[in-house]
Short mmCIF file of C-alpha atoms in Angstrom, two decimals:
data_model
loop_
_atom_site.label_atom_id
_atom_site.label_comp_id
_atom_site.label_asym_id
_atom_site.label_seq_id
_atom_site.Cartn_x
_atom_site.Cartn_y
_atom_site.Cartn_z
CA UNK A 1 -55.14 -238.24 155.28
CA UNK A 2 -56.27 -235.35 152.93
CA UNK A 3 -55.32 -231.69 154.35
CA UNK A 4 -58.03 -228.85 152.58
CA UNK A 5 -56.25 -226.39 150.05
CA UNK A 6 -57.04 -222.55 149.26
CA UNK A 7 -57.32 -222.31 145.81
CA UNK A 8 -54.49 -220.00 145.43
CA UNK A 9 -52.02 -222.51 147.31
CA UNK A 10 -54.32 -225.11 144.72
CA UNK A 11 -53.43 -223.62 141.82
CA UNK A 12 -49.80 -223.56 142.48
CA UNK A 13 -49.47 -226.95 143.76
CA UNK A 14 -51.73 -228.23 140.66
CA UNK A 15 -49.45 -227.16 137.75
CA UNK A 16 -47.34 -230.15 138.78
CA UNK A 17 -49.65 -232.68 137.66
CA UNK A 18 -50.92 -230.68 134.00
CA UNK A 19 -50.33 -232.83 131.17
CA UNK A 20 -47.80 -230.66 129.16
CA UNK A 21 -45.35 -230.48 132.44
CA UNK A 22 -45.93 -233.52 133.97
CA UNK A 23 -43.67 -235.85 131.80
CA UNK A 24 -43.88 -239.96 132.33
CA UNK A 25 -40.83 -240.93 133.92
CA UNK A 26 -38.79 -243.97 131.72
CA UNK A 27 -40.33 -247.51 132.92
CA UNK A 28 -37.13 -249.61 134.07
CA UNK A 29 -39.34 -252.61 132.53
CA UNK A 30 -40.56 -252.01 129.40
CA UNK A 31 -43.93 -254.19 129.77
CA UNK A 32 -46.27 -252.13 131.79
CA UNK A 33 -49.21 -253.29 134.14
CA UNK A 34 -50.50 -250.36 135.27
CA UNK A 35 -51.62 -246.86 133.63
CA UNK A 36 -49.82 -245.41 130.69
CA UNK A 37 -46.46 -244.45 129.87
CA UNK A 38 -46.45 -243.17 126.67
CA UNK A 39 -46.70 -244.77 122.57
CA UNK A 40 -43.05 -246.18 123.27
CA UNK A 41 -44.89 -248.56 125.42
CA UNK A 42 -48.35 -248.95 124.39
CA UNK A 43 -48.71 -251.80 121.28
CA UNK A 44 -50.61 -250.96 118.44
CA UNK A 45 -54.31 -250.19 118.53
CA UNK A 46 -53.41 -247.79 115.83
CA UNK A 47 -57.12 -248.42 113.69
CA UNK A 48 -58.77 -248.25 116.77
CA UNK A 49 -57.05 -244.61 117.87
CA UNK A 50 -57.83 -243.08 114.82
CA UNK A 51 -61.29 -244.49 114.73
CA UNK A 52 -62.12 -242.98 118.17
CA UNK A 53 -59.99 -239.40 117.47
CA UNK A 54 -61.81 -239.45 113.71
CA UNK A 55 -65.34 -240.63 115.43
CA UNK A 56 -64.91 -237.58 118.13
CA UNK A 57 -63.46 -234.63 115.32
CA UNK A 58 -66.42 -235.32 112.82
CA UNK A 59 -68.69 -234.72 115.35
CA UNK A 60 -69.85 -238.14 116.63
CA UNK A 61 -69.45 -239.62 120.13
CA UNK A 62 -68.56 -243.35 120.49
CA UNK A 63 -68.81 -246.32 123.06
CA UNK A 64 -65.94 -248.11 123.71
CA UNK A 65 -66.93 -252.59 124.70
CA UNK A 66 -64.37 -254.45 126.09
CA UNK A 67 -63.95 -256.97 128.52
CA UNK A 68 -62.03 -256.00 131.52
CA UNK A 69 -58.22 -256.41 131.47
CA UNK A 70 -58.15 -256.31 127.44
CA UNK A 71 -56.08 -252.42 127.03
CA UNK A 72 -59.33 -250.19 127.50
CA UNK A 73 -57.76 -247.78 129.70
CA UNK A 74 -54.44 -247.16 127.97
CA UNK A 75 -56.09 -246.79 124.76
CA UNK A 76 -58.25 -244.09 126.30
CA UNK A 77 -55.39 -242.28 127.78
CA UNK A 78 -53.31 -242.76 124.58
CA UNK A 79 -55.93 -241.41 122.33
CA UNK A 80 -56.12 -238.13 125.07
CA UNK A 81 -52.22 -237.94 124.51
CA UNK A 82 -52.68 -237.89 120.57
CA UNK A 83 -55.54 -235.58 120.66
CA UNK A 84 -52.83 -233.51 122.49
CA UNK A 85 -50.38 -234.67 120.04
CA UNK A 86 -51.82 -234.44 116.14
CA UNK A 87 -53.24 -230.59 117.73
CA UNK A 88 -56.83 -232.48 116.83
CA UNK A 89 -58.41 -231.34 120.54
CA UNK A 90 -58.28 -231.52 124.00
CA UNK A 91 -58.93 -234.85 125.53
CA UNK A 92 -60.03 -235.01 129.18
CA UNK A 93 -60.10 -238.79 130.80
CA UNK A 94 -62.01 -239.69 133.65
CA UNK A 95 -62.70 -242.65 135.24
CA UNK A 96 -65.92 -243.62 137.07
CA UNK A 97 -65.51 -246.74 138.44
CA UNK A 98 -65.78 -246.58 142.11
CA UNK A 99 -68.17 -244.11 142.29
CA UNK A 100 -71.47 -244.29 144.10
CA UNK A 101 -73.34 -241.18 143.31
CA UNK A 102 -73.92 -238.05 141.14
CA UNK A 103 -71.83 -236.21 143.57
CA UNK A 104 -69.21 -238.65 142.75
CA UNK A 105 -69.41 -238.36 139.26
CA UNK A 106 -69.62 -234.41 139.60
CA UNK A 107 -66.86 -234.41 141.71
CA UNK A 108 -64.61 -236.62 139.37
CA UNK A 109 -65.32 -235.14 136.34
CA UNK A 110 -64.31 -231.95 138.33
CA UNK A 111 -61.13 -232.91 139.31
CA UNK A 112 -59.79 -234.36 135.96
CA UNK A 113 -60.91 -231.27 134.22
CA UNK A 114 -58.62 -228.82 136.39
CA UNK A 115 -55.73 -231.35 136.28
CA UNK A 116 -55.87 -231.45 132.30
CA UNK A 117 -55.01 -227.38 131.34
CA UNK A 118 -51.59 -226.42 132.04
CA UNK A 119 -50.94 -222.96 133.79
CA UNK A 120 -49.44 -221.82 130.69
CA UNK A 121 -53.36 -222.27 128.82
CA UNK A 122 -55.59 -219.19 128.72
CA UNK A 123 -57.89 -221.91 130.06
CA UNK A 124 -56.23 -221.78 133.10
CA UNK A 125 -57.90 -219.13 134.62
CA UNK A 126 -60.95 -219.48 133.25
CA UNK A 127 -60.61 -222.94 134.78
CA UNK A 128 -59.51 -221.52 138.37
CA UNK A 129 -62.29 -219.34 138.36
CA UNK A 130 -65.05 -221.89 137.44
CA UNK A 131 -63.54 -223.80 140.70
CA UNK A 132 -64.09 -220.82 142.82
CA UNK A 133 -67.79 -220.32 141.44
CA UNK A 134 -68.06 -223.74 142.48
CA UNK A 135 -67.00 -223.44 146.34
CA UNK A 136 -65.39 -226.63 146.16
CA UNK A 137 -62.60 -227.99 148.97
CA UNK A 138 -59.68 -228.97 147.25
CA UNK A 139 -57.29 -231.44 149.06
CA UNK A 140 -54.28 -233.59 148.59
CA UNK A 141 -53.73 -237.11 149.45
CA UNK A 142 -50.39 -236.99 151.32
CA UNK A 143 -48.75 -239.95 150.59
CA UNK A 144 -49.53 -240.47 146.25
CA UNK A 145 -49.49 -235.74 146.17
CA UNK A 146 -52.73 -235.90 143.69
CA UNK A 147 -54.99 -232.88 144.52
CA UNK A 148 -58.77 -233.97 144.16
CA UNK A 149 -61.68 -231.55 143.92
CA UNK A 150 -64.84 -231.55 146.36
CA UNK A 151 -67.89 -229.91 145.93
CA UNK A 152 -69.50 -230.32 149.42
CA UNK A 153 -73.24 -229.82 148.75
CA UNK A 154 -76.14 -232.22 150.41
CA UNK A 155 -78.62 -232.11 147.33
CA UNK A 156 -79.10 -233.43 144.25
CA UNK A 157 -80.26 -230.66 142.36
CA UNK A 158 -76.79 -229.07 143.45
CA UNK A 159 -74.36 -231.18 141.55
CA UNK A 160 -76.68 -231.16 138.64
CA UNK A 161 -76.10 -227.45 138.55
CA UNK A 162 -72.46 -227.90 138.98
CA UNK A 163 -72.10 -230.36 136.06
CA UNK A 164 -74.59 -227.43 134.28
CA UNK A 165 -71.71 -224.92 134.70
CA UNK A 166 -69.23 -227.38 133.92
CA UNK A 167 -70.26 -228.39 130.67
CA UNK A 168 -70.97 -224.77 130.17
CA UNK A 169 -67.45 -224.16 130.97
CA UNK A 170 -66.04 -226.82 128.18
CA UNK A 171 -68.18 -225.84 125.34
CA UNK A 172 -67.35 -222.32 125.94
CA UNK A 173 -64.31 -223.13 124.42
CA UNK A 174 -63.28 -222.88 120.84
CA UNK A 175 -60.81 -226.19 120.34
CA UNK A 176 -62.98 -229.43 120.39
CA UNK A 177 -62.73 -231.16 123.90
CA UNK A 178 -63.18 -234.89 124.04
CA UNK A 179 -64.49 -235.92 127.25
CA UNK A 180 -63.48 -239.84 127.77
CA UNK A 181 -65.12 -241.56 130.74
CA UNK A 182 -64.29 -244.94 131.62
CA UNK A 183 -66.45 -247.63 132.80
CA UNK A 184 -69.36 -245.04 132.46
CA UNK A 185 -71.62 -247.94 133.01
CA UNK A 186 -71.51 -247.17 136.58
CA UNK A 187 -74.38 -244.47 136.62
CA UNK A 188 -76.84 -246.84 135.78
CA UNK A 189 -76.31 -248.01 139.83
CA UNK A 190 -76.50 -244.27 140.79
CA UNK A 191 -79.47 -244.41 143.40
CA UNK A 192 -80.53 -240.69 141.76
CA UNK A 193 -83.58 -241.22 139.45
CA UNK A 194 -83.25 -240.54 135.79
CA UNK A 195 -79.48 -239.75 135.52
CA UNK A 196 -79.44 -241.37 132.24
CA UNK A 197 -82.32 -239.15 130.90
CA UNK A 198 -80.77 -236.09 132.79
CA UNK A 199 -77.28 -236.47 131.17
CA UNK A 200 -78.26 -237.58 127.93
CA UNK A 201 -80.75 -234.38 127.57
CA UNK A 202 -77.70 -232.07 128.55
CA UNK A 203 -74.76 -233.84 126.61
CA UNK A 204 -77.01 -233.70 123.36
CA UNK A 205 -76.64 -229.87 123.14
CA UNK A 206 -73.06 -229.86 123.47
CA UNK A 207 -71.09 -229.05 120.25
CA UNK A 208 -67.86 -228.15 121.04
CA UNK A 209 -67.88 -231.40 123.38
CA UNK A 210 -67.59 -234.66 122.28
CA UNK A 211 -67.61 -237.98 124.39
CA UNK A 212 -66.04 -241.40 124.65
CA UNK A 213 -68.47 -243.92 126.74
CA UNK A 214 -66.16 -246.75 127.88
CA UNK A 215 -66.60 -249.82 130.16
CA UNK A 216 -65.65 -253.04 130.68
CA UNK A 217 -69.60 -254.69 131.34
CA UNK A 218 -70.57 -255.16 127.62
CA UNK A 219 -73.35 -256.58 128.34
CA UNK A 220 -74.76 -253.34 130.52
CA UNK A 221 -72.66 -250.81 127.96
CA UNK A 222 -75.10 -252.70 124.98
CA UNK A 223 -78.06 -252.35 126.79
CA UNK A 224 -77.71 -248.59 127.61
CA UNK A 225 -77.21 -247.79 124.53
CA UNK A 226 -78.73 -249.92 122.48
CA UNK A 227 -82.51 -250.69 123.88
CA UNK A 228 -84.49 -248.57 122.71
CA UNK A 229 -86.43 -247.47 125.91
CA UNK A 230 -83.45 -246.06 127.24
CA UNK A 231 -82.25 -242.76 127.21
CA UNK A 232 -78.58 -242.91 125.30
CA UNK A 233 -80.66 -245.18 122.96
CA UNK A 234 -78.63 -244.82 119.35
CA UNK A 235 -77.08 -241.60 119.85
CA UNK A 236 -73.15 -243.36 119.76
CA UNK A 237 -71.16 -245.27 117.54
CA UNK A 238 -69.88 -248.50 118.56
CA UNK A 239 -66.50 -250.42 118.77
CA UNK A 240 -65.73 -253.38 120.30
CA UNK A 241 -62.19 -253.76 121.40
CA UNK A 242 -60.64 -257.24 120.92
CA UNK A 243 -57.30 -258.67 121.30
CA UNK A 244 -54.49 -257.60 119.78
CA UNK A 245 -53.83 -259.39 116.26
CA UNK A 246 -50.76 -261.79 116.36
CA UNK A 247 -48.51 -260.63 114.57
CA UNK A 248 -48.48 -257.25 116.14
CA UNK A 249 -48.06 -257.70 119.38
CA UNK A 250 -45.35 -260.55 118.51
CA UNK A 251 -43.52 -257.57 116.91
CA UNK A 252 -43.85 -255.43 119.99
CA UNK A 253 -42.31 -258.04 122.28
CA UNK A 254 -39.62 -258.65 120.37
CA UNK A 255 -38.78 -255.41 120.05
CA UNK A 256 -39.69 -254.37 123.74
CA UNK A 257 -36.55 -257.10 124.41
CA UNK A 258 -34.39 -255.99 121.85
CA UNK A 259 -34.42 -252.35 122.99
CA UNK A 260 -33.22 -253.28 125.95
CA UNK A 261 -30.30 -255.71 124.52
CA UNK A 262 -32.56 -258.89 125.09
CA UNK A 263 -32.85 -261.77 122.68
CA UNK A 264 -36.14 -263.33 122.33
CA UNK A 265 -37.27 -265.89 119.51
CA UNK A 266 -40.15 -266.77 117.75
CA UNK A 267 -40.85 -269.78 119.59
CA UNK A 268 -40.79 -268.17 123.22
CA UNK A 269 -43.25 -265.35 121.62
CA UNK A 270 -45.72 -268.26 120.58
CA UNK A 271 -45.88 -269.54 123.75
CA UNK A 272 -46.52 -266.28 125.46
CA UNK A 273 -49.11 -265.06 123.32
CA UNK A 274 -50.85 -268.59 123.33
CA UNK A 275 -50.81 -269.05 126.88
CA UNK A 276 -52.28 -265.67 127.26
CA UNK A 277 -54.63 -265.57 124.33
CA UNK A 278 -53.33 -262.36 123.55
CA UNK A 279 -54.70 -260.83 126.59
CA UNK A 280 -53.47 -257.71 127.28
CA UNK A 281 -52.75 -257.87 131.07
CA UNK A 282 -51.57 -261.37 131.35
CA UNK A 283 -49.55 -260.75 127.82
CA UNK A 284 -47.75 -257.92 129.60
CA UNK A 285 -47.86 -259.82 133.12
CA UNK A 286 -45.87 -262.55 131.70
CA UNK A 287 -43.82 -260.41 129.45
CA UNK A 288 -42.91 -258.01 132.49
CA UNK A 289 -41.72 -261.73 134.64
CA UNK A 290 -39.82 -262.97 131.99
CA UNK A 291 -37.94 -259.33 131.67
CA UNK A 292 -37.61 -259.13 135.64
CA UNK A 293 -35.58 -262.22 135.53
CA UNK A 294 -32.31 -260.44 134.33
CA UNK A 295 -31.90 -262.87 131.17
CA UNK A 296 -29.92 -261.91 128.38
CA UNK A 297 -31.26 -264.65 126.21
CA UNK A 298 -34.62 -265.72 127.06
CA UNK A 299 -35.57 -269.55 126.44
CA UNK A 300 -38.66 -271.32 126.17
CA UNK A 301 -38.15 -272.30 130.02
CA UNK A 302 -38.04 -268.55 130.89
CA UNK A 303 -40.90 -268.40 129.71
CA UNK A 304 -42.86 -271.41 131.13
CA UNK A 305 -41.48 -270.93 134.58
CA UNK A 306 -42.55 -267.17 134.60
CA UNK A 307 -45.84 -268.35 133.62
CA UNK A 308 -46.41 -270.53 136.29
CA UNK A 309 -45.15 -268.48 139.05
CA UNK A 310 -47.16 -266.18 138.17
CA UNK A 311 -49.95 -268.90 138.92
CA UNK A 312 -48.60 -269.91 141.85
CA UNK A 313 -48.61 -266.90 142.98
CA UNK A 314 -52.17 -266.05 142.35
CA UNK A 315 -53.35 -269.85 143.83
CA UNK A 316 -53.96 -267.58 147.28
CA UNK A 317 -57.09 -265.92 145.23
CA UNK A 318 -57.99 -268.70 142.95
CA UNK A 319 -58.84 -270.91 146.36
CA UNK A 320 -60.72 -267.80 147.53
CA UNK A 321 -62.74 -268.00 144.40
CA UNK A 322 -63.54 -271.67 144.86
CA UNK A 323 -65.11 -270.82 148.53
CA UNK A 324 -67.05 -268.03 146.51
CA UNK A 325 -68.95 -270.71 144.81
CA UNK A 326 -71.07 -273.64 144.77
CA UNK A 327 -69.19 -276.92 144.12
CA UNK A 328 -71.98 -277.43 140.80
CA UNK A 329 -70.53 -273.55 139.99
CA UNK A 330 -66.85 -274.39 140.80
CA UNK A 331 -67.06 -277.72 138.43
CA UNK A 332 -68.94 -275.28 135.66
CA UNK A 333 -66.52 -272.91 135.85
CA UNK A 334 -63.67 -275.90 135.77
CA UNK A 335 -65.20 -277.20 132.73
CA UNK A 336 -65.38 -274.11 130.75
CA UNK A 337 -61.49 -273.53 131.62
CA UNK A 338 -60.98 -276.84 130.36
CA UNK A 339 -62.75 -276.67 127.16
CA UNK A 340 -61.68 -273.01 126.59
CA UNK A 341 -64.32 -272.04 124.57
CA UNK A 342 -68.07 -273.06 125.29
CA UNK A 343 -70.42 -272.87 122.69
CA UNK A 344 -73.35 -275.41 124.19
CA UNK A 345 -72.98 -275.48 128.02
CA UNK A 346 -75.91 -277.78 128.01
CA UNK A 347 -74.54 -280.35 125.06
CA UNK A 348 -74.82 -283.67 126.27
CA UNK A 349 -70.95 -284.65 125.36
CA UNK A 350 -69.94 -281.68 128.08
CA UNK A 351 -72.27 -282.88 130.37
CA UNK A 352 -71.14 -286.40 130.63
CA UNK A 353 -67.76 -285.58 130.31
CA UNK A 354 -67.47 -282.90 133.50
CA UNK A 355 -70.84 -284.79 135.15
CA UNK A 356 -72.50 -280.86 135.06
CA UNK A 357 -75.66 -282.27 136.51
CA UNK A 358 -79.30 -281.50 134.53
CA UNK A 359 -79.99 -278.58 131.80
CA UNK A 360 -81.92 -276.44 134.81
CA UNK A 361 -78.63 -276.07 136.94
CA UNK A 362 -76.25 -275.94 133.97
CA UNK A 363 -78.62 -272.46 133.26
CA UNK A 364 -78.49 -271.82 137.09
CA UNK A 365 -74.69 -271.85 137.48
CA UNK A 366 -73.63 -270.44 134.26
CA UNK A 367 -75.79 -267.38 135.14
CA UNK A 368 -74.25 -267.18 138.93
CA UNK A 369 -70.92 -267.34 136.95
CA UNK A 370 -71.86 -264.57 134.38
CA UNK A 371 -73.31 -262.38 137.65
CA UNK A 372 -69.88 -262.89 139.59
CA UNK A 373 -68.06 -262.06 136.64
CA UNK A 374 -66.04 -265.46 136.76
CA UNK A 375 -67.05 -266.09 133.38
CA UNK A 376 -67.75 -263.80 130.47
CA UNK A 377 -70.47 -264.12 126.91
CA UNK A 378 -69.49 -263.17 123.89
CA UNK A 379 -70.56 -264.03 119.79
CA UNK A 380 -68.40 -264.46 116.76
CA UNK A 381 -69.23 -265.94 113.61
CA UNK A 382 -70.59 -269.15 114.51
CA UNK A 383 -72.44 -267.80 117.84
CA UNK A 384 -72.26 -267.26 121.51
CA UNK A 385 -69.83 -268.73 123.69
CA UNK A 386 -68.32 -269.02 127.19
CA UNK A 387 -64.91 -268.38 128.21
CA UNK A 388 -63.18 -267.93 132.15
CA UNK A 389 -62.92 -264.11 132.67
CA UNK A 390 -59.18 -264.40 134.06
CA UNK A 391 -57.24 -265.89 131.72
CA UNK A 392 -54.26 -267.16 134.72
CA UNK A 393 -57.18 -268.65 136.94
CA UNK A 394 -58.17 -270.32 133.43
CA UNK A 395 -54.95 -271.89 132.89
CA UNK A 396 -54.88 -272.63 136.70
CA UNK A 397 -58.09 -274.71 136.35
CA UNK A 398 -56.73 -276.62 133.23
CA UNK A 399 -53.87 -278.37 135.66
CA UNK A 400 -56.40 -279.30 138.29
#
């Protein structure tokens, strides 16, 4: 239930949730799933920070690939809190998924600017009074407290006058503000025409505003910005956000245990990061079991039996998948999370050995799988290959 605010009672509730007052509170598990808690918590990804906070300083925006699930978001929001931290800017994140519209959009981008200047900023009031220029309704959810800003208009041309003044508002300023918006793919399913030629005409005469393009559909990131019929065509850098490297993240678990007087060896840290791939989610998913258990001293059968309750417990949606599909896509997707990595789908060895049926279905159910997101295409040095998008229903499969 969301009760409407005046923006005088909105501006005192608000300071609660500003960046500088708000502080995380301390995670009783040190392995988090969800948001960010601060750098004592988030692994590495120290190239890739200073990349995006170096990209966005000298004047260059960037796009941000990833697959889903790989860290995308907590970088983001740890590269708003250095930006914060190094005095380098003021980073604003925003995230676009479930959005449906330009009024969406507007009224997202809205709300995560007023929640990111503390009371304390002379961009406080200039911030208050943009919201009362902009008539919005402000409300609260009840039950999470997190204040939300509506503009209630019925046209089009409306928000794109409100995002006008809003971007006015940011470049007024003098400090650089980087504007981060996550899976920023989503516009391209906006049912307004020409949002992608609209935004990219008004973004390119920002200065004082510099952007971070992230999402987790590289293959509809690359093509926005990349083809060269569309709008954002070449006007980002790039970076692709892979795994975590090895030895890194093997450092951060063991030290994520020891801080909390846990012993861990080298051998249980193998398994973990090979049965996750390195992962992000499922690294920390397992990671956050195995320190829910209580154990002083974890073993290599800690770690195993974490890992498959964790499957066990996920069987529920795995056997949803399964009616989601085909029984040719099921035994696809089975053989890819057998074989790990698929170079050839249509190689006659992996055809005989998982009986995939002819060449024309192989194509037919390994694009149904890319479309439902079960699997995911990427390229490395040798060339493209296949892999199961969730890395548990992967390991799942590999038992059946």
């Amino acid at each position: 239930m969301h009760n409407a605010l005046c923006v005088t009672h909105f501006a005192k509730l608000f300071k609660l949730f500003t960046f500088e007052e708000n502080a995380h509170m301390e995670p009783s598990n040190p392995f988090i799933l969800n948001g960010y808690s601060g750098p004592d918590y988030f692994c590495d990804r120290n190239k890739e920070t200073d990349l995006l906070i170096n990209n966005s300083t000298n004047g260059n925006n960037t796009t941000l690939l990833s697959i889903r699930r790989m860290g995308k978001t907590g970088l983001l929001q740890h590269v708003v809190q250095e930006l914060h931290r190094r005095k380098k800017g003021i980073g604003i994140y925003v995230d676009i998924f479930d959005t449906e519209n330009l009024k969406d959009f507007t009224n997202r981008l809205a709300t995560a600017i007023f929640k990111t200047f503390p009371q304390k900023n002379r961009l406080w009031k200039a911030a208050m009074d943009l919201l009362k220029n902009l008539r919005p309704v402000i409300s609260y959810d009840e039950l999470s407290g997190t204040p939300e800003v509506t503009l209630d208009y019925s046209q089009p041309k409306q928000f794109e006058h409100s995002l006008l003044n809003i971007f006015s508002f940011l470049e007024r300023n003098n400090r650089l503000i980087i504007l981060a918006i996550d899976e920023f793919q989503q516009i391209a399913n906006y049912p307004e025409k020409n949002v992608e030629a609209f935004l990219r005409s008004r973004l390119q005469e920002l200065k004082n505003v510099k952007f971070i393009f992230s999402g987790s559909s590289p293959h509809m990131l690359t093509q926005m910005f990349h083809n060269a019929s569309r709008p954002f065509f070449a006007s980002t850098h790039t970076l692709f956000l892979d795994k975590i490297a090895y030895d890194e993240y093997a450092g951060f678990i063991r030290h994520s245990f020891q801080n909390h007087k846990r012993k861990i060896n080298n051998e249980v840290i193998d398994f973990i990061l090979k049965f996750t791939l390195q992962h992000t989610f499922y690294t920390q998913a397992v990671c956050n079991k195995i320190f829910a258990s209580g154990n002083k001293k974890i073993t290599l059968q800690d770690a195993q039996t974490a890992a498959f309750e964790l499957l066990n417990q996920n069987e529920p949606v795995f056997f949803q998948y399964r009616t989601m599909l085909t029984a040719n896509q099921w035994n696809m997707l089975r053989a890819i999370a057998k074989e790990g990595t698929v170079y050839q789908p249509h190689a006659q060895k992996l055809i005989q050995k998982y009986n995939l049926g002819t060449p024309s279905s192989i194509q037919r159910n390994v694009e149904a799988l890319l479309n439902k997101e079960m699997i995911y295409k990427l390229s490395d040095d040798k060339s493209e290959y296949y892999r199961v998008y969730d890395c548990f229903l992967m390991r799942w499969l590999e038992r059946s």
